[in-house]
CSV table of C-alpha atoms and ligand atoms in Angstrom, one decimal:
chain,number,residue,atom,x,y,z
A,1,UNK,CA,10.8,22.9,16.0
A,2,UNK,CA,7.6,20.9,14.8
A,3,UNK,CA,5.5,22.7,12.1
A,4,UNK,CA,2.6,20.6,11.7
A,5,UNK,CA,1.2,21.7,8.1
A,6,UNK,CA,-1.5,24.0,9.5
A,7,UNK,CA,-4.3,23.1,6.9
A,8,UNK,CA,-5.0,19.6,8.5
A,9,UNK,CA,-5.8,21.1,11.4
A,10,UNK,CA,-8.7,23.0,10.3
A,11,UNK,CA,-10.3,19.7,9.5
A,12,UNK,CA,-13.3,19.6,11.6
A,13,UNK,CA,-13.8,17.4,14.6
A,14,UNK,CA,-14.5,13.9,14.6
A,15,UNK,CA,-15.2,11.3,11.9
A,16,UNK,CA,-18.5,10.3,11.3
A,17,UNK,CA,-17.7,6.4,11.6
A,18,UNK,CA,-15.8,6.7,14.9
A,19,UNK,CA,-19.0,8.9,16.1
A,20,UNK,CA,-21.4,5.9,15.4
A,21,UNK,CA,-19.7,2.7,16.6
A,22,UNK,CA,-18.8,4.8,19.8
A,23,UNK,CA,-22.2,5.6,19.5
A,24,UNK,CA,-23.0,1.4,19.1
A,25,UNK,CA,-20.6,0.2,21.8
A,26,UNK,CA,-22.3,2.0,24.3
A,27,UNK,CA,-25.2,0.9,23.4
A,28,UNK,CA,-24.5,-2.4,23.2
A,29,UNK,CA,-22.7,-2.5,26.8
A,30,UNK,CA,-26.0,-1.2,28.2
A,31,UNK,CA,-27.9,-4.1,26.2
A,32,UNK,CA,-25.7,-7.1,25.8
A,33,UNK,CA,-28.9,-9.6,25.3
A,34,UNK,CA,-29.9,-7.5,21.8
A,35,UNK,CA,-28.5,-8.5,18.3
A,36,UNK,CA,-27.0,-5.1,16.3
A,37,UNK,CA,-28.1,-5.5,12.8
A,38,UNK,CA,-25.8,-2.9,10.8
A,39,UNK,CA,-27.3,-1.3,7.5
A,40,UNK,CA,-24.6,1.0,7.7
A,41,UNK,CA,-22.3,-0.9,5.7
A,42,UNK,CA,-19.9,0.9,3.1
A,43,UNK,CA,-18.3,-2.3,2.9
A,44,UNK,CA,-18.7,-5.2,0.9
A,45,UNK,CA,-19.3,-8.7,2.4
A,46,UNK,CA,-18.9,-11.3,0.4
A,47,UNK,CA,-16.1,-12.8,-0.5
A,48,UNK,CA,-13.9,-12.8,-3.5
A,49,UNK,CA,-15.3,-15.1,-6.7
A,50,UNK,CA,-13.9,-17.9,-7.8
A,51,UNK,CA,-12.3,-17.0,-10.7
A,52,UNK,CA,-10.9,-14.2,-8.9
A,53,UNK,CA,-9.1,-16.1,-6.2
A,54,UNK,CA,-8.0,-18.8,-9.3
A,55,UNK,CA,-6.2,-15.9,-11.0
A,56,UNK,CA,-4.4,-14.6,-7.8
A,57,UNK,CA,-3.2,-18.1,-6.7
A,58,UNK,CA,-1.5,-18.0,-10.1
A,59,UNK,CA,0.0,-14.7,-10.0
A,60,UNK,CA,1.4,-15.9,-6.6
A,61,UNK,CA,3.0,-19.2,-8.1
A,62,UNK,CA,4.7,-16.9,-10.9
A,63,UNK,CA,6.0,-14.9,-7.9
A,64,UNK,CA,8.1,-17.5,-6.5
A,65,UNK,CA,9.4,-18.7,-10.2
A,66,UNK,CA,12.9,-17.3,-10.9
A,67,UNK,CA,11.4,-16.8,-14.4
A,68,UNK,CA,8.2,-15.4,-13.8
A,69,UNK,CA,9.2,-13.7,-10.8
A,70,UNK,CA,8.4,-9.5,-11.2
A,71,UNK,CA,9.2,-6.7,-9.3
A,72,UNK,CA,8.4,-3.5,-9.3
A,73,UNK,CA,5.1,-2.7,-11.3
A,74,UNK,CA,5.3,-0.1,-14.1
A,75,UNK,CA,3.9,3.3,-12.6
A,76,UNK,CA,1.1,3.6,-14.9
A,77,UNK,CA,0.0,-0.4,-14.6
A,78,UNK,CA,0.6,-3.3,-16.6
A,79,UNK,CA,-0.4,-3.5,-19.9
A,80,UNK,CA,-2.0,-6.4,-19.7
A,81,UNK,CA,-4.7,-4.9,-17.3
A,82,UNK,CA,-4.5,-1.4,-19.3
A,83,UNK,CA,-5.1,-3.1,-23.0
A,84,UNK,CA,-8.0,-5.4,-21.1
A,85,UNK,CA,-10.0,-2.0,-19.4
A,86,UNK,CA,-10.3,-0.3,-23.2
A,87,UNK,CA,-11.2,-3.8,-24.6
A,88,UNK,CA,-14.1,-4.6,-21.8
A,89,UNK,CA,-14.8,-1.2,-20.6
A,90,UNK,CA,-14.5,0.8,-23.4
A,91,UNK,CA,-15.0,-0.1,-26.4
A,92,UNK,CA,-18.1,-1.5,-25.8
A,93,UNK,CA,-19.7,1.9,-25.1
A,94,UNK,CA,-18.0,3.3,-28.0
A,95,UNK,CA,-15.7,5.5,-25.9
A,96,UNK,CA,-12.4,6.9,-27.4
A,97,UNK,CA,-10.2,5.8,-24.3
A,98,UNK,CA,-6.2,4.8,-25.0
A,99,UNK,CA,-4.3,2.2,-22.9
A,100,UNK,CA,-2.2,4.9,-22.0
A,101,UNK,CA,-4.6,7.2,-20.4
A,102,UNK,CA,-5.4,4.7,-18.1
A,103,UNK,CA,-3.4,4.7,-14.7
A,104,UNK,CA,-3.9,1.4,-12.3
A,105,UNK,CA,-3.5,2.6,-9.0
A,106,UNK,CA,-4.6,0.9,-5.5
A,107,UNK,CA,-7.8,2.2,-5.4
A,108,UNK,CA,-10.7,5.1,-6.0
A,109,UNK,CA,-10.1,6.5,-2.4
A,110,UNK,CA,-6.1,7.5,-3.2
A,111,UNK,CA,-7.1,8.8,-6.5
A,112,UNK,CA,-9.8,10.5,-5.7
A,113,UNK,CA,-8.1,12.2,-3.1
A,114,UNK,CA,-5.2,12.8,-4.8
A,115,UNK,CA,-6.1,14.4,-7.8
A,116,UNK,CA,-6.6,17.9,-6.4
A,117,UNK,CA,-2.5,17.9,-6.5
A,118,UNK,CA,-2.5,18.5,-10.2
A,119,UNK,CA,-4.8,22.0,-9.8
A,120,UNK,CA,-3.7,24.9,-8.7
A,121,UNK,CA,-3.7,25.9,-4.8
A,122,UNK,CA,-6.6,29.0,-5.8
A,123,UNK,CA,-8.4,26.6,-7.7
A,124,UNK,CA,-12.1,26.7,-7.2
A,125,UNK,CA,-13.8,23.5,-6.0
A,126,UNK,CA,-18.0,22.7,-6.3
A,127,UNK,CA,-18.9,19.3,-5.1
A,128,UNK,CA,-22.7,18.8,-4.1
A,129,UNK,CA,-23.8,18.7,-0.8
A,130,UNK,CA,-23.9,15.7,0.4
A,131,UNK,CA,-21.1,14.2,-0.8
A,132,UNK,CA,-18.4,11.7,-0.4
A,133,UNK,CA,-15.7,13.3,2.3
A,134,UNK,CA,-12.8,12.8,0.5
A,135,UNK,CA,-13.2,15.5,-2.1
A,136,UNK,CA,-13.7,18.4,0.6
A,137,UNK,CA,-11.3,17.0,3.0
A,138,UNK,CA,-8.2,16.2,0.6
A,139,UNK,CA,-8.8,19.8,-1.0
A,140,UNK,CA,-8.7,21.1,2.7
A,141,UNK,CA,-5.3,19.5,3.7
A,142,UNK,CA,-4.1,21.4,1.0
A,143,UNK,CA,-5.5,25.0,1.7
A,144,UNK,CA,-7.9,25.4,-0.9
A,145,UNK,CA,-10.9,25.9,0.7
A,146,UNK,CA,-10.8,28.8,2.6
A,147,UNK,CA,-12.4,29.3,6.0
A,148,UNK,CA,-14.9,26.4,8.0
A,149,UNK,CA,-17.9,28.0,9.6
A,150,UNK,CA,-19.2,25.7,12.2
A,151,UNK,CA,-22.7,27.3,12.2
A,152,UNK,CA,-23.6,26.2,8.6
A,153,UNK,CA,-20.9,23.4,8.1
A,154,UNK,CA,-19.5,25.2,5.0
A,155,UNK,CA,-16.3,26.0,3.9
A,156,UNK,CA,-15.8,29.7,2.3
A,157,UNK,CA,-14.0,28.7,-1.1
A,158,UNK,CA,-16.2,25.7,-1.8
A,159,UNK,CA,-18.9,26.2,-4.4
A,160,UNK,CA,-22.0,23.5,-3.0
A,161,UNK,CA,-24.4,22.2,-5.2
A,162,UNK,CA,-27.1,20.7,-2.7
A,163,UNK,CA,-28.8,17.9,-3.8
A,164,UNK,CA,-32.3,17.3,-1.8
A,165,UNK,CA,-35.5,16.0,-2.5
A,166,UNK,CA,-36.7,18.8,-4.0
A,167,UNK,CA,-33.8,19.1,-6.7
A,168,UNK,CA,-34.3,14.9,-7.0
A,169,UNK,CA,-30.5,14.9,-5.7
A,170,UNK,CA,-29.4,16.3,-8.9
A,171,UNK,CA,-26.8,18.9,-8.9
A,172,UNK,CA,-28.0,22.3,-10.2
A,173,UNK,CA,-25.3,24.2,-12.1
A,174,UNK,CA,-23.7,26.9,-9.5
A,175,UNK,CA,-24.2,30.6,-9.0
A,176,UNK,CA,-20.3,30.7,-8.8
A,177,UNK,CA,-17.9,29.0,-11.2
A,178,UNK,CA,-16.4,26.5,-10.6
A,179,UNK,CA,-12.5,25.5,-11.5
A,180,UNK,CA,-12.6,21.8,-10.6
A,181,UNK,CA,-16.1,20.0,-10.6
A,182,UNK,CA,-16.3,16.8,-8.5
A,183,UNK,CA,-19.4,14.4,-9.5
A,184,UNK,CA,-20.0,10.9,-8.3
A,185,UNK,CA,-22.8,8.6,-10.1
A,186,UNK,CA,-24.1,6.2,-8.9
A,187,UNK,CA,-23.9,8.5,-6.0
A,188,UNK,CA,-22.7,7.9,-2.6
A,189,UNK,CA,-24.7,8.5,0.0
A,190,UNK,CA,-27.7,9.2,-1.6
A,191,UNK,CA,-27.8,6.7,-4.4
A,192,UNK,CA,-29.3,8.6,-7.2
A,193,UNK,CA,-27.7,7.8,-10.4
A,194,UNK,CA,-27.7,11.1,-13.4
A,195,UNK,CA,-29.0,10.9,-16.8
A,196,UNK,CA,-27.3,10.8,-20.3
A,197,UNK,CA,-28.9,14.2,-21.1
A,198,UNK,CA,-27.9,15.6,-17.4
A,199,UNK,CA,-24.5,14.5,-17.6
A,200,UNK,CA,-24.2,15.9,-21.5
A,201,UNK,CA,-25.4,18.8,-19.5
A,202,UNK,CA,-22.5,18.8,-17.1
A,203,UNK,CA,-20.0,18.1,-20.2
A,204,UNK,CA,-21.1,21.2,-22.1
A,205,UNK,CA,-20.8,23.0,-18.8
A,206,UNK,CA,-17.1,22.0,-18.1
A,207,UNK,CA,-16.3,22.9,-21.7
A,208,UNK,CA,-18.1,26.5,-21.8
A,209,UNK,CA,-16.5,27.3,-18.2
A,210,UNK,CA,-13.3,26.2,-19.0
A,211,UNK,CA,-13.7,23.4,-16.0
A,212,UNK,CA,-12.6,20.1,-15.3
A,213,UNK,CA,-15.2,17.2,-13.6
A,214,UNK,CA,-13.7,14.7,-11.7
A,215,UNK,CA,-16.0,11.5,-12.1
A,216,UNK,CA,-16.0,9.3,-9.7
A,217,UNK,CA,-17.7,6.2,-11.3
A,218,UNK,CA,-17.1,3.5,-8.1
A,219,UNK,CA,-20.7,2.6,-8.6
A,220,UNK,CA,-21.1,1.7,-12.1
A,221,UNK,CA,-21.7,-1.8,-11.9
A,222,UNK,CA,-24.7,-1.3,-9.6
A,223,UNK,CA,-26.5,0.5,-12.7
A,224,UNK,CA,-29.9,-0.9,-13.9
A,225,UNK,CA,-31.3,1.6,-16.0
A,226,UNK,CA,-30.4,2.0,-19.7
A,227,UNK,CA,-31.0,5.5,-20.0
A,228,UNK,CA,-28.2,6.3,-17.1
A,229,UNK,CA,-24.3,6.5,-18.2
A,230,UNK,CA,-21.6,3.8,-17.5
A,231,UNK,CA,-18.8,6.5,-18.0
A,232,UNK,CA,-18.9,9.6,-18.7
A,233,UNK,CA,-16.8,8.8,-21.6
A,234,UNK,CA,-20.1,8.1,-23.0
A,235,UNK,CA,-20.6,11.3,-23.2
A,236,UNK,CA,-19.4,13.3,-26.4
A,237,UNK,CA,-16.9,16.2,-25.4
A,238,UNK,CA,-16.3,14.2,-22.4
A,239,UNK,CA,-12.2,13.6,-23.9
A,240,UNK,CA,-11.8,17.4,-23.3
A,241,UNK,CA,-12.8,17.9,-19.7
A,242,UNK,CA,-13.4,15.0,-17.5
A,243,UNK,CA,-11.5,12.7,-15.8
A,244,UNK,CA,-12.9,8.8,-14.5
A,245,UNK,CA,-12.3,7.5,-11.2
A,246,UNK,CA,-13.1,3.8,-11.5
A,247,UNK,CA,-12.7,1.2,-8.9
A,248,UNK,CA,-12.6,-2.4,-8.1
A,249,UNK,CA,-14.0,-2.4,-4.7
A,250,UNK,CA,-17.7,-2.2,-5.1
A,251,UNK,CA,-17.6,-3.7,-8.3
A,252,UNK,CA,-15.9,-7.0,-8.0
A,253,UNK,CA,-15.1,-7.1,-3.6
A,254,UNK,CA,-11.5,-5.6,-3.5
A,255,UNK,CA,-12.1,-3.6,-0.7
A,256,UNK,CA,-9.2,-5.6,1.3
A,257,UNK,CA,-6.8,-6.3,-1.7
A,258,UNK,CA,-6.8,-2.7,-3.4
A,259,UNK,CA,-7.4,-1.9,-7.0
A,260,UNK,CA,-8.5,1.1,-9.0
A,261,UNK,CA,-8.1,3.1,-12.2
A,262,UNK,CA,-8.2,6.6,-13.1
A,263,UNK,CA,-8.5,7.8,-16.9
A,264,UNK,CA,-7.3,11.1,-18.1
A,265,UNK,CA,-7.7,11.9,-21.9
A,266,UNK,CA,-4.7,13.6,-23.7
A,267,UNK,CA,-7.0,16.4,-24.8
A,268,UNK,CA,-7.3,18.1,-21.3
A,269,UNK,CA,-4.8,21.0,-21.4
A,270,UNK,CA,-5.0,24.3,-19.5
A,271,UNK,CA,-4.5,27.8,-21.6
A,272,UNK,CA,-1.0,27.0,-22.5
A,273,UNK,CA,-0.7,23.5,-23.6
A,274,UNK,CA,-0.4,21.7,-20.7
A,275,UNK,CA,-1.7,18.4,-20.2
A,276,UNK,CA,-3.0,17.3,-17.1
A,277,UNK,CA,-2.1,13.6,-18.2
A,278,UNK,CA,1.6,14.7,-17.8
A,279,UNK,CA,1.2,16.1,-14.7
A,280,UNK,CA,-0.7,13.1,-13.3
A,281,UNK,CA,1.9,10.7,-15.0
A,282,UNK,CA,4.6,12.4,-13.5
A,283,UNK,CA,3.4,12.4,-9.8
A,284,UNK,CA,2.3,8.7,-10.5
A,285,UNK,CA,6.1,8.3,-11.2
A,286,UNK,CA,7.0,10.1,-8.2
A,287,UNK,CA,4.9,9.1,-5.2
A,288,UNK,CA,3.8,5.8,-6.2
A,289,UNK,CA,4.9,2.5,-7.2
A,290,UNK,CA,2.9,0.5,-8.5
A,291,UNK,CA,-0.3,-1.9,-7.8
A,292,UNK,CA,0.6,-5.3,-7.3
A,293,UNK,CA,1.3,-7.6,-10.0
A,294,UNK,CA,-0.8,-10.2,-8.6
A,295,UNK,CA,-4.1,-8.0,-7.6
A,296,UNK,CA,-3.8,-6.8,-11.5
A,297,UNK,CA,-3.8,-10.4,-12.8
A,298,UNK,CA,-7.0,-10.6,-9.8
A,299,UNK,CA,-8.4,-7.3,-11.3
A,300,UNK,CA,-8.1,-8.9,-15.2
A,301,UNK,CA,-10.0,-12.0,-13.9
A,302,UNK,CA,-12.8,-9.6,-13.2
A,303,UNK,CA,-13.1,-9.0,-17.1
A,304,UNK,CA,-13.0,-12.5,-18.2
A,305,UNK,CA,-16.5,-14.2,-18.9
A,306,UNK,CA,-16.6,-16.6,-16.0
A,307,UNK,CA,-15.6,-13.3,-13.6
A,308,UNK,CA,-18.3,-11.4,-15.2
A,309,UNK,CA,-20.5,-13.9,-14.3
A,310,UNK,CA,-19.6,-14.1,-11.2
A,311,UNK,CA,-18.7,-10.6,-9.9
A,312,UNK,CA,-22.7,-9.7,-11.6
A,313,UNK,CA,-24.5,-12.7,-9.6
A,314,UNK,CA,-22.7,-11.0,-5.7
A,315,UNK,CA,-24.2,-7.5,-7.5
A,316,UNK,CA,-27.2,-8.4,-8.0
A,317,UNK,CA,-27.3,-10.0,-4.1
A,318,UNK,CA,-26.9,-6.8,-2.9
A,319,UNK,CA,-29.4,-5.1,-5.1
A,320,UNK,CA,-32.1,-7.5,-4.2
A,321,UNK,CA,-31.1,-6.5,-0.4
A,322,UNK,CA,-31.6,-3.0,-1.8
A,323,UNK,CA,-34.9,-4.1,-3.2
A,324,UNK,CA,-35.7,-5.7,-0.1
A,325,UNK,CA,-35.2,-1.9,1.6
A,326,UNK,CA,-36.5,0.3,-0.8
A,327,UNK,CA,-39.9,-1.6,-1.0
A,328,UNK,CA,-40.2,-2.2,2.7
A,329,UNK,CA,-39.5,0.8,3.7
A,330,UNK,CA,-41.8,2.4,1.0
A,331,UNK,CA,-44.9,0.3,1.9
A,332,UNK,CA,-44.3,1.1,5.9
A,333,UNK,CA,-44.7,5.1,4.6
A,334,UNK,CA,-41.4,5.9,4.3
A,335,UNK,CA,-40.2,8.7,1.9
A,336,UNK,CA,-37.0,7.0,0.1
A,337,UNK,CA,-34.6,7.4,-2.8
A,338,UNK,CA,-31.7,5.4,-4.6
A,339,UNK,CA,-31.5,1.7,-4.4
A,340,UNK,CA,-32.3,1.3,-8.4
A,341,UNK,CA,-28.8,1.7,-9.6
A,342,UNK,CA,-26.5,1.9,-6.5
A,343,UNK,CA,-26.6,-0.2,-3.1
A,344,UNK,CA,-27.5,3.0,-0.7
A,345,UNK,CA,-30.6,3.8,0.1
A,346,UNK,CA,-31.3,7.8,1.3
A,347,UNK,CA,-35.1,7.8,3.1
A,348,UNK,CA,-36.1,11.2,4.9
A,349,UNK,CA,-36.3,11.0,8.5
A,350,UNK,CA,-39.6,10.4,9.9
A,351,UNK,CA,-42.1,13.7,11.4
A,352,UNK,CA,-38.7,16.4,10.1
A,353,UNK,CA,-36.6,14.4,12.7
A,354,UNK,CA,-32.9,15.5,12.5
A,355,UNK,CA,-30.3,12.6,11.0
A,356,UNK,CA,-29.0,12.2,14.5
A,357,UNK,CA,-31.9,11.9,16.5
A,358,UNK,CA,-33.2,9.3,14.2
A,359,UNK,CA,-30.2,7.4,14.3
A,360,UNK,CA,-30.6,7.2,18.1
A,361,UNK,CA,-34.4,6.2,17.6
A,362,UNK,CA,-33.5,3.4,15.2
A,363,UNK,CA,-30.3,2.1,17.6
A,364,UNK,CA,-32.4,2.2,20.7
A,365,UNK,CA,-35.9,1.0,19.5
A,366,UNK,CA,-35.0,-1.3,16.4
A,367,UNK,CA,-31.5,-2.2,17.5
A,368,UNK,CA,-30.6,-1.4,13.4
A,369,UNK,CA,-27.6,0.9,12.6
A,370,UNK,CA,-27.4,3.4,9.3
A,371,UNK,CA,-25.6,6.5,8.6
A,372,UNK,CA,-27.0,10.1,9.9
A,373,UNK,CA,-27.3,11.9,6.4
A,374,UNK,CA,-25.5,15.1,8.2
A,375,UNK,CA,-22.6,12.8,8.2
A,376,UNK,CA,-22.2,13.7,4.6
A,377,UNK,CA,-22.9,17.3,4.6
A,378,UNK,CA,-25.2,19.7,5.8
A,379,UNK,CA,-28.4,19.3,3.0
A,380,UNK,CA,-27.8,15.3,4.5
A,381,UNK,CA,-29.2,16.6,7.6
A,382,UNK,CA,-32.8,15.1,8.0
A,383,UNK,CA,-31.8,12.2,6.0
A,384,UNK,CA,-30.5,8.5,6.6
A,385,UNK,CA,-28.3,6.1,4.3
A,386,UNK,CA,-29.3,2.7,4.4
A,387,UNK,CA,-26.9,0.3,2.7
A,388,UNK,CA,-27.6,-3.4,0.9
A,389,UNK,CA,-24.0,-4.7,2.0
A,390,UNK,CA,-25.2,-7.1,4.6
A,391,UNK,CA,-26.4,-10.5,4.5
A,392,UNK,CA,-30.2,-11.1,2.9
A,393,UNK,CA,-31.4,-12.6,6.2
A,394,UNK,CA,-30.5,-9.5,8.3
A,395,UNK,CA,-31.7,-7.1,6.0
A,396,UNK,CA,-34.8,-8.3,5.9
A,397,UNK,CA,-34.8,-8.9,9.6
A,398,UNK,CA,-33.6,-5.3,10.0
A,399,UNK,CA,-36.3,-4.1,7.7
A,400,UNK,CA,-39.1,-5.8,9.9
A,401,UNK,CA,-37.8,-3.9,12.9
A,402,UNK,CA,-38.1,-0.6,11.0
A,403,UNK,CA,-41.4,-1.3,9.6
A,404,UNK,CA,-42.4,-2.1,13.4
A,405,UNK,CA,-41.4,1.3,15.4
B,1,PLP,C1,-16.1,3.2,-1.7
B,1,PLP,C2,-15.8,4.5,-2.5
B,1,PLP,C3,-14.6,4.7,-3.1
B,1,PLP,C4,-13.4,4.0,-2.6
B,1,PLP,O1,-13.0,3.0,-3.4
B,1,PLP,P1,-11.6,2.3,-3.2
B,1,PLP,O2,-11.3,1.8,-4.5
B,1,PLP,O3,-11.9,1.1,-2.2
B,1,PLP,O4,-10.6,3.2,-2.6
B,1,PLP,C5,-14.4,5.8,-3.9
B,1,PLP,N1,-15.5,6.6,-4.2
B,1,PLP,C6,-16.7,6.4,-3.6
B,1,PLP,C7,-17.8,7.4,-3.9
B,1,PLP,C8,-16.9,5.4,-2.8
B,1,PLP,O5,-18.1,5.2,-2.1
């Protein structure tokens, strides 16, 4: 007999990407003369830096070497990377972090979707509202979140902390508390970044409630404001209750070659000793293999001057893209958020339209694509996500044609 596992199937309906380019096919079908612009993007565009690609084509000769030739990875990542994270990441910010808390893995999405493994099937989840899908759906698949009710788009066991306008997309701590807290800064969709004092807030929090956050940090390099945290290993306390999701995608383009990190300090154990580093380190051993070596020689590139350098010139493209957004769509009388220290921009819909019908309004009468903010949970609804991934020339063609309806 097949016994699907039951959980998955409670996972609601369709996915919000395969909604909208159905939703973009037909529409271009109908209209084959009109050009698509796409601020939709979660994707980067550009490609890889030099120094980058230099480092790969090395790792690649070594390959083929009989004495440079490596194969399996360790679990936990090589060294090399490891020792060059707490050196460049780090250490600079004054952050107790030990090579050997740090686990290279092939990327923020696996981690951050993985984690829930290490807690208990009755622990309690609170992510806000909206949020990144992975966190709900991950914790669904495995049967922690109770029951879905289609009416309100909730889920019975997950604690919500909606962030809105009103709440200036800050997380408010909840009614309920919380087991496992997930937080993601520079945020994703709405782009609002947190404070030092908030997230010292958040710490304090964890540790009074006996919690755990889960920080997902994909975002950090987008930050342009000095009074916003890089890790939340900036944060004193921080070694006792959170764990870092970092990633290379956003930061340095390796959407398409895969590379991430996830940090969990020695310090976090539960009432009897247990650390969840072990726990971690031994499903690390189990289910994975290792990233390869020669995407970790790409990823130490990244940390070298010349890759700084270049990695922060393709940021700050995309943030004058998000520039580009932000002010346009602010001086055409648009209520809009983020953009400062991420590359999303979150703008209320126009007259209390809902996400969806706007979407429909800016595919039909601007030809421009974005993300309904429902997408993302239900306090998305009524708002849009604009992203600063695309080329300069078609964002600010795209943000004529809004500025026009
Ligand atoms: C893009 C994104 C990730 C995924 O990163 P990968 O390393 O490419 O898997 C993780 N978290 C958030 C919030 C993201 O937007």
């Amino acid at each position: 007999m097949i016994k699907v596992n039951q959980d998955y199937l409670k996972l609601p309906g369709s996915y919000l990407f395969s909604d909208i380019a159905a939703k973009v096919r037909a529409f271009q079908e109908a209209n084959p003369e009109k050009e698509v612009l796409r601020l939709g993007i979660g994707d980067v565009t550009l490609p890889l830096c030099p120094t980058v690609i230099k480092a790969m084509h090395s790792a690649v000769d070594e390959m083929g070497v009989q004495e440079t030739f490596r194969g399996y990875a360790p679990d936990l990542g090589y060294s090399f990377l490891r020792e060059t994270i707490v050196d460049r990441v780090y250490k600079p910010i004054h952050a107790e972090i030990y090579a050997d808390e740090i686990f290279i893995s092939d990327g923020a999405k696996s981690d951050s979707g993985n984690i829930q493994e290490i807690f208990s099937a009755d622990a309690r989840i609170a992510v806000c509202d909206p949020v990144y899908p992975v966190y709900v759906d991950t914790n669904v698949m495995s049967g922690r979140t109770g029951e879905y009710d289609p009416a309100t788009g909730l889920w019975s066991r997950v604690i919500y902390m909606p962030c809105t306008k009103e709440n200036g997309f800050q997380p408010e701590f909840p009614a309920e508390t919380p087991d496992v807290i997930y937080l993601c800064f520079p945020n994703n969709p709405t782009g609002a970044a947190i404070s030092r004092d908030a997230l010292a807030g958040w710490v304090e929090y964890a540790i009074q409630n006996k919690a755990v956050i889960i920080y997902d940090a994909a975002y950090e390099a987008y930050i342009s404001e000095p009074d916003v945290p890089h890790s939340i290993f900036e944060i004193p306390g921080a070694r006792n209750c959170a764990i870092e999701i970092r990633s290379f995608s956003k930061n340095a383009g390796f959407t398409g070659t895969r590379l991430g990190y996830t940090v969990i300090p020695k310090d976090i154990k539960d009432e009897d000793g247990n650390m969840l580093h072990s726990l971690w380190a031994r499903r690390h051993g189990t289910k994975f293999n290792g990233a390869p070596y020669i995407i970790q020689r790409a990823g130490e590139a990244v940390f070298s001057e010349e890759g700084q350098r270049e990695t922060g010139e393709q940021i700050a493209y995309y943030m004058n893209n998000a520039k580009v957004i932000l002010e346009g769509l602010r001086s055409a009388g648009y209520s809009v958020s983020g953009g400062v220290n991420a590359p999303y921009i979150w703008m209320e819909t126009p007259d209390g339209m809902s996400s969806w019908d706007f979407f429909d309004l800016l595919l039909h009468e601007a030809g421009v694509v974005g993300t309904p903010g429902c997408g993302f949970g239900p306090s998305g609804e009524g708002y849009f996500r604009l992203t600063a991934f695309g080329s300069y020339e078609n964002t600010v063609q795209a943000v004529e044609r809004i500025k026009a309806l």
